[in-house]
Short mmCIF file of C-alpha atoms and ligand atoms in Angstrom, two decimals:
data_model
loop_
_atom_site.label_atom_id
_atom_site.label_comp_id
_atom_site.label_asym_id
_atom_site.label_seq_id
_atom_site.Cartn_x
_atom_site.Cartn_y
_atom_site.Cartn_z
CA MET A 30 178.93 101.27 93.90
CA ILE A 31 175.96 101.75 96.21
CA ASN A 32 174.56 99.84 99.16
CA TYR A 33 170.92 98.96 98.64
CA THR A 34 168.70 97.42 101.33
CA ARG A 35 164.96 96.78 101.18
CA GLN A 36 162.28 94.73 102.84
CA ILE A 37 160.31 92.74 100.29
CA ALA A 38 157.20 90.58 100.49
CA VAL A 39 157.18 86.80 100.20
CA LYS A 40 154.80 86.50 97.27
CA HIS A 41 154.85 82.71 96.88
CA ASN A 42 155.48 79.86 99.27
CA VAL A 43 155.46 76.44 97.61
CA ASP A 44 156.96 73.00 97.94
CA ILE A 45 159.03 73.34 94.79
CA CYS A 46 160.08 76.38 92.80
CA VAL A 47 161.41 75.72 89.30
CA VAL A 48 163.48 78.55 87.85
CA GLY A 49 163.27 78.51 84.06
CA CYS A 50 160.56 76.94 81.92
CA GLY A 51 162.53 75.55 78.99
CA PRO A 52 162.34 71.84 78.11
CA ALA A 53 164.02 70.94 81.41
CA GLY A 54 161.91 73.26 83.58
CA PHE A 55 158.71 72.10 81.92
CA ALA A 56 159.56 68.43 82.55
CA ALA A 57 160.74 69.14 86.10
CA ALA A 58 157.60 71.08 86.98
CA VAL A 59 155.23 68.46 85.51
CA SER A 60 156.96 65.53 87.19
CA ALA A 61 157.13 67.32 90.55
CA ALA A 62 153.45 68.26 90.42
CA ARG A 63 152.38 64.78 89.32
CA ASN A 64 154.21 63.47 92.37
CA GLY A 65 152.03 65.54 94.66
CA ALA A 66 154.09 68.70 95.24
CA SER A 67 152.83 72.25 94.95
CA VAL A 68 154.90 73.78 92.17
CA LEU A 69 155.62 77.29 90.93
CA VAL A 70 157.62 77.73 87.75
CA ILE A 71 159.01 81.15 86.88
CA ASP A 72 160.52 82.36 83.65
CA ALA A 73 162.05 85.63 82.54
CA LEU A 74 160.31 85.23 79.18
CA SER A 75 156.61 85.39 78.35
CA MET A 76 156.26 81.80 77.20
CA PRO A 77 157.26 78.25 78.09
CA GLY A 78 159.85 76.31 76.12
CA GLY A 79 163.02 78.40 76.41
CA MET A 80 165.23 77.77 73.41
CA SER A 81 162.76 75.23 72.00
CA THR A 82 160.14 77.96 71.40
CA ALA A 83 161.52 81.46 72.00
CA ALA A 84 164.73 80.80 70.08
CA LEU A 85 162.88 78.94 67.29
CA VAL A 86 165.04 75.83 67.55
CA PRO A 87 163.76 73.91 64.53
CA VAL A 88 164.03 70.25 65.32
CA LEU A 89 164.17 67.70 68.09
CA MET A 90 167.41 65.75 68.36
CA PRO A 91 167.15 61.94 68.70
CA VAL A 92 164.59 60.61 71.14
CA SER A 93 165.51 56.99 70.47
CA ASP A 94 168.56 54.79 69.96
CA GLY A 95 166.84 53.06 67.06
CA ILE A 96 165.41 50.40 69.38
CA ASN A 97 164.41 52.11 72.63
CA PHE A 98 162.69 55.43 73.26
CA LEU A 99 165.38 57.08 75.41
CA ALA A 100 163.45 60.20 76.43
CA GLY A 101 160.85 57.99 78.11
CA GLY A 102 158.12 59.21 80.42
CA ILE A 103 157.32 62.91 80.09
CA GLY A 104 159.49 63.18 76.98
CA HIS A 105 157.61 60.37 75.29
CA GLU A 106 154.23 61.76 76.29
CA THR A 107 155.20 65.23 75.06
CA TYR A 108 156.48 63.79 71.81
CA LEU A 109 153.26 61.84 71.16
CA ARG A 110 151.00 64.74 72.09
CA ALA A 111 153.10 67.05 69.94
CA GLN A 112 152.50 64.80 66.93
CA GLU A 113 148.75 64.87 67.61
CA SER A 114 148.52 68.62 68.14
CA GLY A 115 150.82 69.64 65.29
CA ALA A 116 153.44 71.01 67.71
CA MET A 117 155.83 68.62 65.99
CA ARG A 118 155.83 66.78 62.71
CA GLY A 119 158.28 63.98 63.31
CA GLY A 120 161.09 65.95 64.90
CA ALA A 121 160.22 69.31 63.28
CA ILE A 122 159.07 71.83 65.89
CA HIS A 123 156.20 74.25 65.40
CA ALA A 124 157.22 76.71 68.11
CA GLU A 125 153.85 78.39 68.55
CA LYS A 126 152.00 75.09 68.96
CA LEU A 127 154.68 73.74 71.27
CA LYS A 128 153.99 76.66 73.63
CA TYR A 129 150.31 75.62 73.75
CA LEU A 130 151.22 72.01 74.47
CA TYR A 131 153.64 72.88 77.27
CA GLU A 132 151.02 75.16 78.83
CA ASP A 133 148.25 72.55 78.49
CA MET A 134 150.36 69.90 80.19
CA MET A 135 151.40 72.25 83.00
CA ALA A 136 147.79 73.34 83.54
CA GLU A 137 146.66 69.70 83.72
CA ALA A 138 149.29 69.09 86.40
CA GLY A 139 148.09 72.10 88.42
CA ILE A 140 151.32 74.08 88.16
CA ALA A 141 151.41 77.80 88.96
CA ILE A 142 153.30 79.81 86.35
CA SER A 143 154.79 83.29 86.62
CA TYR A 144 156.16 84.64 83.33
CA ASN A 145 158.14 87.85 82.92
CA THR A 146 159.66 86.98 86.28
CA THR A 147 163.43 87.10 86.60
CA LEU A 148 165.48 85.50 89.34
CA MET A 149 167.94 88.14 90.55
CA ASP A 150 169.37 86.92 93.81
CA VAL A 151 168.99 84.44 96.63
CA ASP A 152 168.63 84.73 100.37
CA LEU A 153 170.78 81.98 101.83
CA ASP A 154 170.61 80.22 105.15
CA GLY A 155 173.93 78.40 105.34
CA GLN A 156 173.95 76.15 102.28
CA GLY A 157 170.17 76.29 101.94
CA ILE A 158 168.20 78.68 99.77
CA ASN A 159 165.73 80.45 102.03
CA ALA A 160 164.22 82.50 99.22
CA ALA A 161 164.67 83.32 95.55
CA ILE A 162 164.63 87.08 95.02
CA CYS A 163 162.80 87.93 91.83
CA HIS A 164 161.78 90.91 89.78
CA ALA A 165 158.58 91.25 87.78
CA LYS A 166 156.11 93.98 86.84
CA SER A 167 154.84 94.14 90.43
CA GLY A 168 158.35 94.90 91.68
CA LEU A 169 160.76 92.89 93.80
CA PHE A 170 159.51 89.90 95.76
CA ALA A 171 160.68 86.70 97.36
CA ILE A 172 159.69 83.11 96.61
CA GLN A 173 160.10 80.54 99.33
CA ALA A 174 160.20 76.84 98.59
CA LYS A 175 161.38 73.69 100.27
CA ILE A 176 163.31 72.66 97.16
CA PHE A 177 164.46 74.78 94.22
CA ILE A 178 165.29 73.42 90.78
CA ASP A 179 167.60 75.41 88.54
CA CYS A 180 166.41 74.99 84.95
CA SER A 181 167.64 78.39 83.82
CA GLY A 182 169.93 76.87 81.19
CA ASP A 183 172.62 79.25 82.42
CA GLY A 184 172.74 77.91 85.98
CA ASP A 185 171.85 81.34 87.39
CA LEU A 186 170.26 80.02 90.57
CA ALA A 187 172.97 77.50 91.37
CA ALA A 188 175.69 80.09 90.82
CA LEU A 189 173.91 82.60 93.07
CA ALA A 190 173.52 79.88 95.69
CA GLY A 191 177.27 79.29 95.75
CA ALA A 192 177.61 76.13 93.64
CA PRO A 193 180.88 75.93 91.71
CA PHE A 194 180.69 76.07 87.92
CA GLU A 195 182.71 76.15 84.72
CA VAL A 196 182.11 78.02 81.46
CA GLY A 197 183.42 77.18 78.01
CA ASP A 198 186.77 75.66 77.12
CA ASP A 199 190.08 76.18 78.97
CA ASN A 200 190.21 79.73 77.59
CA GLY A 201 186.56 80.47 78.37
CA ASN A 202 185.52 80.24 74.69
CA THR A 203 181.94 79.12 74.25
CA MET A 204 180.16 77.74 71.22
CA PRO A 205 178.85 80.39 68.83
CA ALA A 206 175.29 81.63 69.23
CA THR A 207 172.63 81.47 66.52
CA LEU A 208 169.45 83.34 65.76
CA CYS A 209 167.14 80.76 64.22
CA SER A 210 164.67 82.04 61.65
CA LEU A 211 161.19 81.28 60.31
CA TRP A 212 160.56 81.49 56.57
CA ALA A 213 157.48 81.46 54.36
CA GLY A 214 156.96 81.19 50.61
CA VAL A 215 159.49 78.42 50.01
CA ASP A 216 158.91 76.02 47.13
CA TRP A 217 159.96 72.89 48.97
CA ASN A 218 159.92 70.62 45.92
CA GLN A 219 162.31 72.90 44.08
CA TYR A 220 164.44 73.18 47.19
CA ARG A 221 164.70 69.38 47.38
CA GLU A 222 165.77 69.24 43.75
CA GLY A 223 168.54 71.81 44.36
CA LYS A 224 170.35 69.45 46.75
CA ALA A 225 171.95 72.35 48.67
CA PHE A 226 170.73 71.75 52.19
CA SER A 227 173.51 71.98 54.73
CA HIS A 228 177.24 71.83 55.35
CA ASN A 229 177.01 68.12 54.54
CA ASP A 230 176.33 68.91 50.86
CA ASP A 231 179.02 70.02 48.42
CA ASN A 232 176.44 72.22 46.67
CA MET A 233 175.79 74.21 49.83
CA LEU A 234 179.51 74.54 50.61
CA ALA A 235 180.11 75.87 47.09
CA ILE A 236 177.25 78.36 47.45
CA LEU A 237 178.50 79.58 50.83
CA LYS A 238 181.97 80.10 49.33
CA GLN A 239 180.63 81.95 46.32
CA ALA A 240 178.32 84.11 48.43
CA TYR A 241 181.20 85.01 50.74
CA GLU A 242 183.60 85.78 47.90
CA GLN A 243 180.99 87.96 46.20
CA GLY A 244 180.32 89.84 49.44
CA VAL A 245 176.71 88.64 49.71
CA ILE A 246 177.48 87.23 53.16
CA SER A 247 180.15 88.77 55.35
CA MET A 248 181.16 85.67 57.32
CA ASP A 249 183.20 82.74 55.94
CA ASP A 250 181.16 80.41 58.11
CA TYR A 251 180.63 77.01 56.51
CA HIS A 252 178.91 75.43 59.51
CA HIS A 253 175.42 75.64 58.10
CA THR A 254 172.84 73.31 59.60
CA GLY A 255 170.21 74.49 57.14
CA MET A 256 166.44 74.41 56.91
CA THR A 257 163.81 72.17 58.49
CA ARG A 258 160.34 71.88 57.00
CA THR A 259 158.13 72.96 59.89
CA ASN A 260 154.84 72.27 58.10
CA ASP A 261 153.49 72.68 54.57
CA GLN A 262 153.72 76.48 54.77
CA LEU A 263 156.78 77.21 56.89
CA VAL A 264 160.43 76.29 57.18
CA THR A 265 162.79 77.10 60.03
CA GLY A 266 166.47 77.90 59.58
CA ASN A 267 169.30 77.03 61.95
CA PHE A 268 172.33 79.05 60.81
CA SER A 269 174.08 82.42 61.24
CA HIS A 270 176.67 81.87 63.95
CA VAL A 271 178.02 84.80 65.93
CA PHE A 272 181.32 84.13 67.64
CA GLY A 273 182.90 85.28 70.89
CA ILE A 274 179.64 86.01 72.69
CA ASN A 275 179.68 85.96 76.48
CA PRO A 276 176.33 84.32 77.34
CA LEU A 277 176.45 85.75 80.86
CA ASP A 278 176.80 89.40 79.82
CA GLU A 279 173.70 91.17 78.50
CA LEU A 280 175.72 93.68 76.47
CA SER A 281 177.58 90.89 74.73
CA VAL A 282 174.28 89.09 74.07
CA THR A 283 172.80 92.35 72.75
CA LYS A 284 175.71 92.68 70.33
CA GLY A 285 175.15 89.07 69.31
CA LEU A 286 171.50 89.76 68.55
CA ILE A 287 172.21 92.86 66.49
CA ASP A 288 175.08 91.22 64.58
CA ASN A 289 172.97 88.15 63.99
CA ARG A 290 170.06 90.15 62.59
CA LYS A 291 172.49 91.76 60.15
CA LEU A 292 173.73 88.32 59.15
CA LEU A 293 170.19 87.06 58.63
CA ARG A 294 169.52 89.85 56.15
CA GLU A 295 172.58 88.69 54.23
CA TYR A 296 171.46 85.07 54.34
CA GLU A 297 168.03 86.08 53.07
CA THR A 298 169.73 87.62 50.03
CA MET A 299 171.92 84.54 49.63
CA TYR A 300 169.01 82.13 49.82
CA ARG A 301 166.88 84.11 47.40
CA GLN A 302 169.76 84.49 44.97
CA PHE A 303 171.45 81.10 45.13
CA ILE A 304 169.16 78.45 46.61
CA ARG A 305 166.51 76.83 44.47
CA GLY A 306 163.00 77.17 45.83
CA PHE A 307 163.81 80.37 47.75
CA GLN A 308 163.41 82.92 44.93
CA SER A 309 160.10 84.16 46.38
CA ALA A 310 160.76 83.20 49.98
CA SER A 311 160.42 85.64 52.83
CA LEU A 312 162.20 85.62 56.17
CA ALA A 313 159.14 86.10 58.38
CA THR A 314 160.76 86.39 61.80
CA SER A 315 163.75 85.37 63.87
CA GLY A 316 163.99 84.03 67.41
CA SER A 317 162.93 86.41 70.15
CA ILE A 318 166.02 85.40 72.11
CA LEU A 319 169.54 84.64 70.98
CA GLY A 320 170.13 80.91 70.68
CA ILE A 321 172.75 80.24 73.35
CA ARG A 322 174.22 76.76 73.17
CA GLU A 323 176.54 76.93 76.11
CA SER A 324 177.04 78.82 79.33
CA ARG A 325 177.58 77.62 82.92
CA ARG A 326 178.09 73.96 83.71
CA ILE A 327 177.27 73.56 87.39
CA ILE A 328 179.62 71.25 89.28
CA ALA A 329 177.73 68.62 91.21
CA GLU A 330 178.61 65.48 93.10
CA TYR A 331 179.66 63.81 89.84
CA VAL A 332 180.86 65.33 86.57
CA LEU A 333 179.69 63.28 83.59
CA SER A 334 182.53 63.22 81.09
CA ALA A 335 183.44 62.51 77.49
CA GLN A 336 185.13 59.38 78.81
CA ASP A 337 181.76 58.22 80.12
CA TYR A 338 180.39 58.93 76.66
CA ASP A 339 183.12 56.83 75.02
CA ASN A 340 182.55 54.01 77.53
CA ARG A 341 178.75 53.97 77.08
CA ALA A 342 178.90 54.19 80.87
CA THR A 343 176.41 52.62 83.23
CA PHE A 344 175.80 53.95 86.75
CA GLU A 345 174.15 52.57 89.85
CA ASP A 346 172.27 55.84 90.29
CA GLU A 347 171.23 56.10 86.64
CA ILE A 348 168.12 58.22 85.98
CA GLY A 349 168.09 57.76 82.20
CA ARG A 350 170.25 57.12 79.17
CA TYR A 351 170.98 59.21 76.10
CA ASN A 352 172.87 59.01 72.84
CA PHE A 353 173.22 62.24 70.81
CA SER A 354 176.74 62.66 69.43
CA ILE A 355 179.17 65.22 70.81
CA ASP A 356 178.26 68.39 68.93
CA VAL A 357 180.67 71.16 69.92
CA HIS A 358 180.11 73.94 67.39
CA PRO A 359 183.59 75.38 66.74
CA SER A 360 184.36 78.75 68.35
CA THR A 361 185.81 80.07 65.07
CA PRO A 362 184.41 80.23 61.51
CA GLY A 363 186.16 78.86 58.43
CA ARG A 364 186.23 75.66 56.42
CA GLN A 365 188.90 73.92 58.49
CA ALA A 366 186.91 74.38 61.70
CA LEU A 367 183.89 72.82 60.01
CA GLU A 368 185.82 69.83 58.70
CA GLU A 369 187.29 69.14 62.16
CA HIS A 370 183.83 69.41 63.68
CA LYS A 371 182.29 67.02 61.15
CA LYS A 372 185.05 64.48 61.69
CA HIS A 373 184.67 64.60 65.46
CA PHE A 374 180.85 64.57 65.40
CA ARG A 375 180.66 61.63 63.01
CA GLY A 376 183.52 59.77 64.66
CA LYS A 377 181.79 59.91 68.02
CA ALA A 378 178.28 59.00 66.82
CA TYR A 379 176.79 55.91 68.45
CA GLY A 380 175.35 52.93 66.62
CA LYS A 381 171.89 51.46 66.97
CA GLY A 382 170.99 50.47 70.52
CA GLU A 383 173.90 52.37 72.11
CA SER A 384 173.55 54.95 74.86
CA TYR A 385 175.30 56.35 77.95
CA GLY A 386 173.95 56.46 81.48
CA ILE A 387 173.03 59.69 83.24
CA PRO A 388 173.74 59.48 86.98
CA TYR A 389 171.49 61.22 89.49
CA ARG A 390 174.54 62.83 91.12
CA ILE A 391 174.97 65.27 88.19
CA LEU A 392 171.71 66.93 89.29
CA CYS A 393 172.88 67.61 92.86
CA PRO A 394 175.09 70.74 92.90
CA LYS A 395 177.93 70.93 95.39
CA ASN A 396 177.68 73.26 98.40
CA THR A 397 173.89 73.40 98.37
CA ASP A 398 171.24 71.76 100.56
CA ASN A 399 167.91 72.24 98.80
CA LEU A 400 168.79 72.65 95.14
CA LEU A 401 168.66 70.43 92.07
CA VAL A 402 169.73 71.32 88.57
CA ALA A 403 168.41 70.06 85.22
CA GLY A 404 168.83 70.84 81.53
CA ARG A 405 171.88 72.13 79.72
CA CYS A 406 173.61 73.38 82.89
CA VAL A 407 173.88 69.96 84.61
CA SER A 408 177.26 68.73 85.82
CA THR A 409 179.21 67.56 82.78
CA ASP A 410 182.48 68.32 81.11
CA ARG A 411 182.28 70.45 77.99
CA ASN A 412 182.16 67.61 75.47
CA MET A 413 179.49 65.71 77.34
CA MET A 414 177.43 68.89 77.66
CA ALA A 415 177.53 69.11 73.86
CA SER A 416 175.60 65.83 73.77
CA LEU A 417 173.22 66.06 76.71
CA ARG A 418 172.24 69.73 76.14
CA VAL A 419 169.67 68.97 73.43
CA ILE A 420 165.92 68.91 74.09
CA PRO A 421 165.39 65.17 74.75
CA GLY A 422 168.35 65.19 77.15
CA CYS A 423 166.78 68.14 78.98
CA TRP A 424 163.44 66.32 79.22
CA ILE A 425 165.24 63.34 80.80
CA THR A 426 167.13 65.34 83.43
CA GLY A 427 164.09 67.58 84.03
CA MET A 428 161.80 64.65 84.76
CA ALA A 429 164.34 63.13 87.14
CA ALA A 430 164.97 66.42 88.98
CA GLY A 431 161.24 67.08 89.42
CA THR A 432 160.62 63.58 90.74
CA ALA A 433 163.63 63.75 93.07
CA ALA A 434 162.48 67.13 94.38
CA ALA A 435 159.02 65.75 95.17
CA ILE A 436 160.57 62.80 97.01
CA SER A 437 162.81 65.20 98.96
CA VAL A 438 159.81 67.27 100.01
CA LYS A 439 157.74 64.24 100.96
CA ASN A 440 160.48 62.63 103.04
CA LYS A 441 161.94 65.90 104.36
CA GLN A 442 165.37 64.95 103.02
CA LYS A 443 168.05 66.82 101.15
CA PRO A 444 168.13 65.90 97.44
CA ASN A 445 171.51 64.19 97.82
CA GLN A 446 170.16 62.06 100.69
CA ILE A 447 167.07 60.58 99.08
CA ASP A 448 166.76 56.87 98.39
CA VAL A 449 167.94 56.67 94.79
CA LYS A 450 166.35 53.24 94.34
CA ALA A 451 162.97 54.79 95.22
CA LEU A 452 163.65 57.55 92.69
CA GLN A 453 164.50 55.00 90.01
CA LYS A 454 161.43 52.94 90.86
CA ASN A 455 159.24 56.00 90.46
CA LEU A 456 160.90 57.05 87.19
CA HIS A 457 160.72 53.52 85.81
CA ALA A 458 157.03 53.25 86.70
CA ASN A 459 156.45 56.54 84.90
CA GLY A 460 158.12 55.46 81.68
CA ALA A 461 161.78 56.51 82.02
CA PHE A 462 164.24 54.33 80.11
CA LEU A 463 166.15 52.50 82.85
CA PRO A 464 167.20 49.15 81.38
CA ASN A 465 169.61 48.45 84.24
CA PHE A 466 167.04 49.01 86.97
CA LYS A 467 165.64 45.86 88.53
CA PRO A 468 162.24 46.62 90.13
C1 LIG B 25 170.65 77.70 68.01
C2 LIG B 25 170.35 76.45 68.73
C3 LIG B 25 169.96 75.34 68.02
C4 LIG B 25 169.63 74.18 68.69
N1 LIG B 25 169.22 73.12 67.97
C5 LIG B 25 168.71 72.05 68.61
C6 LIG B 25 168.09 71.03 67.89
O1 LIG B 25 168.04 71.06 66.66
N2 LIG B 25 167.53 70.00 68.58
C7 LIG B 25 167.59 69.92 69.94
O2 LIG B 25 167.05 68.96 70.51
N3 LIG B 25 168.22 70.88 70.65
C8 LIG B 25 168.76 71.94 70.02
N4 LIG B 25 169.35 72.94 70.72
C9 LIG B 25 169.57 72.78 72.17
C10 LIG B 25 168.35 73.01 73.03
O3 LIG B 25 167.40 73.82 72.41
C11 LIG B 25 168.72 73.65 74.36
O4 LIG B 25 169.94 73.20 74.84
C12 LIG B 25 167.62 73.33 75.36
O5 LIG B 25 166.48 74.09 75.03
C13 LIG B 25 168.05 73.65 76.77
O6 LIG B 25 166.95 73.48 77.60
P1 LIG B 25 166.95 74.07 79.07
O7 LIG B 25 165.59 73.85 79.59
O8 LIG B 25 168.10 73.54 79.82
O9 LIG B 25 167.26 75.62 78.88
P2 LIG B 25 166.59 76.73 77.96
O10 LIG B 25 165.88 76.16 76.81
O11 LIG B 25 167.68 77.70 77.72
O12 LIG B 25 165.50 77.38 78.93
C14 LIG B 25 165.89 78.09 80.08
C15 LIG B 25 164.76 78.98 80.52
O13 LIG B 25 165.15 79.63 81.73
C16 LIG B 25 164.80 80.99 81.68
N5 LIG B 25 165.71 81.75 82.53
C17 LIG B 25 167.05 81.88 82.38
N6 LIG B 25 167.56 82.64 83.36
C18 LIG B 25 166.51 83.02 84.13
C19 LIG B 25 166.40 83.82 85.29
N7 LIG B 25 167.48 84.38 85.86
N8 LIG B 25 165.17 84.03 85.82
C20 LIG B 25 164.07 83.46 85.25
N9 LIG B 25 164.13 82.69 84.14
C21 LIG B 25 165.34 82.46 83.60
C22 LIG B 25 164.93 81.35 80.22
O14 LIG B 25 164.14 82.48 79.92
C23 LIG B 25 164.46 80.08 79.51
O15 LIG B 25 163.10 80.11 79.22
C24 LIG B 25 169.71 74.12 70.09
C25 LIG B 25 170.11 75.23 70.81
C26 LIG B 25 170.42 76.39 70.15
C27 LIG B 25 170.82 77.57 70.94
#
């Protein structure tokens, strides 16, 4: 142990600092800037989009309940512009083009961006964050802001600021991590004819079993989400779980990356050998970060729960509604784990027109004065997180957090003291799905 003290410069001073530029941080930054705030968004990576670009997540989960567009507002706009620009085809994500779209929309909103910039610490003044301490190529520096928004996915900022949090199940187990992969040279028509797509097809389950028994793949993992057709030339794979990774420990994540790259080589052999249409396919690249599904869940003034999911709950302070089923990837491989997962996932799935409310309080971490949280680390129990964590859910909470932060700045109020009706009015006017709000 050493003691280390330094004086560092305040490099940025803005109304709102957004930490993390994944789907939530992007939406938070854009909504805050459109509401008149000066905004800086930082990210440890060299691109926007977080998991949705850097991890090569292949597809957007539901944006609609079959009747209503749930990810209204910035989500809807992003979705439509993504269709136009080729960043998405339907729900299929073209990661490279999605980076361009996120950057275009942030530039239009006048947002300052600092990539390769990692939040390391905070300087606290009571329960308020005086400064975020960051590291980048220029060295250590401080960022001051009136309001901070934690969109780090892992809840790094909120945890440093003293907000309580939970990780994983009762034993600390988290969902397995995945390195998604981009493939070229696939004969899609042949692939369609082979009818071996995912763990929902008997053909694929039989192939996975055979490949495991023959030693082609080393993991008896039957949870295989499969391939998405990205465009006419490319497909993106979402499989190769690694288990027992601690998402908050870089050495564990490093092991996960190395193990996952080994697995991907095995899956490339399996696909070329057993899956129709893949005989001449080539695994072009894998995600530049490990796909982490789960880490900290920050505890805020309300904890949205699986019971709220079951009840299709409605809240007075609702900032949006969502509907994706509870998708807890099992923490162990094997066929039984998959079957239990499928039963639970399907059993919980909503019907047309159904959704649950997302209360504003889950964005306001406990024990903090000038902090909001959005994205997969918002205040939920584990099962609810497994629904709300997906990209449209992160757009919804991001837009609300950015708008709330701008209102806080404008009215010089703490986020948990703002007029929630005014927040809802603003969100509603900007396209958020708030069927219970009466203007
Ligand atoms: C393998 C996998 C498959 C998935 N499949 C789907 C799918 O098919 N459809 C779907 O809709 N969703 C899917 N998801 C879920 C979804 O992609 C993520 O939950 C979502 O991207 C979370 O968004 P976020 O903005 O909260 O966090 P993230 O996307 O994780 O972004 C957080 C950002 O914060 C940055 N950051 C973190 N810590 C720091 C720090 N200390 N300093 C600076 N920056 C920091 C990161 O670099 C990152 O860019 C999948 C996730 C995974 C892992």
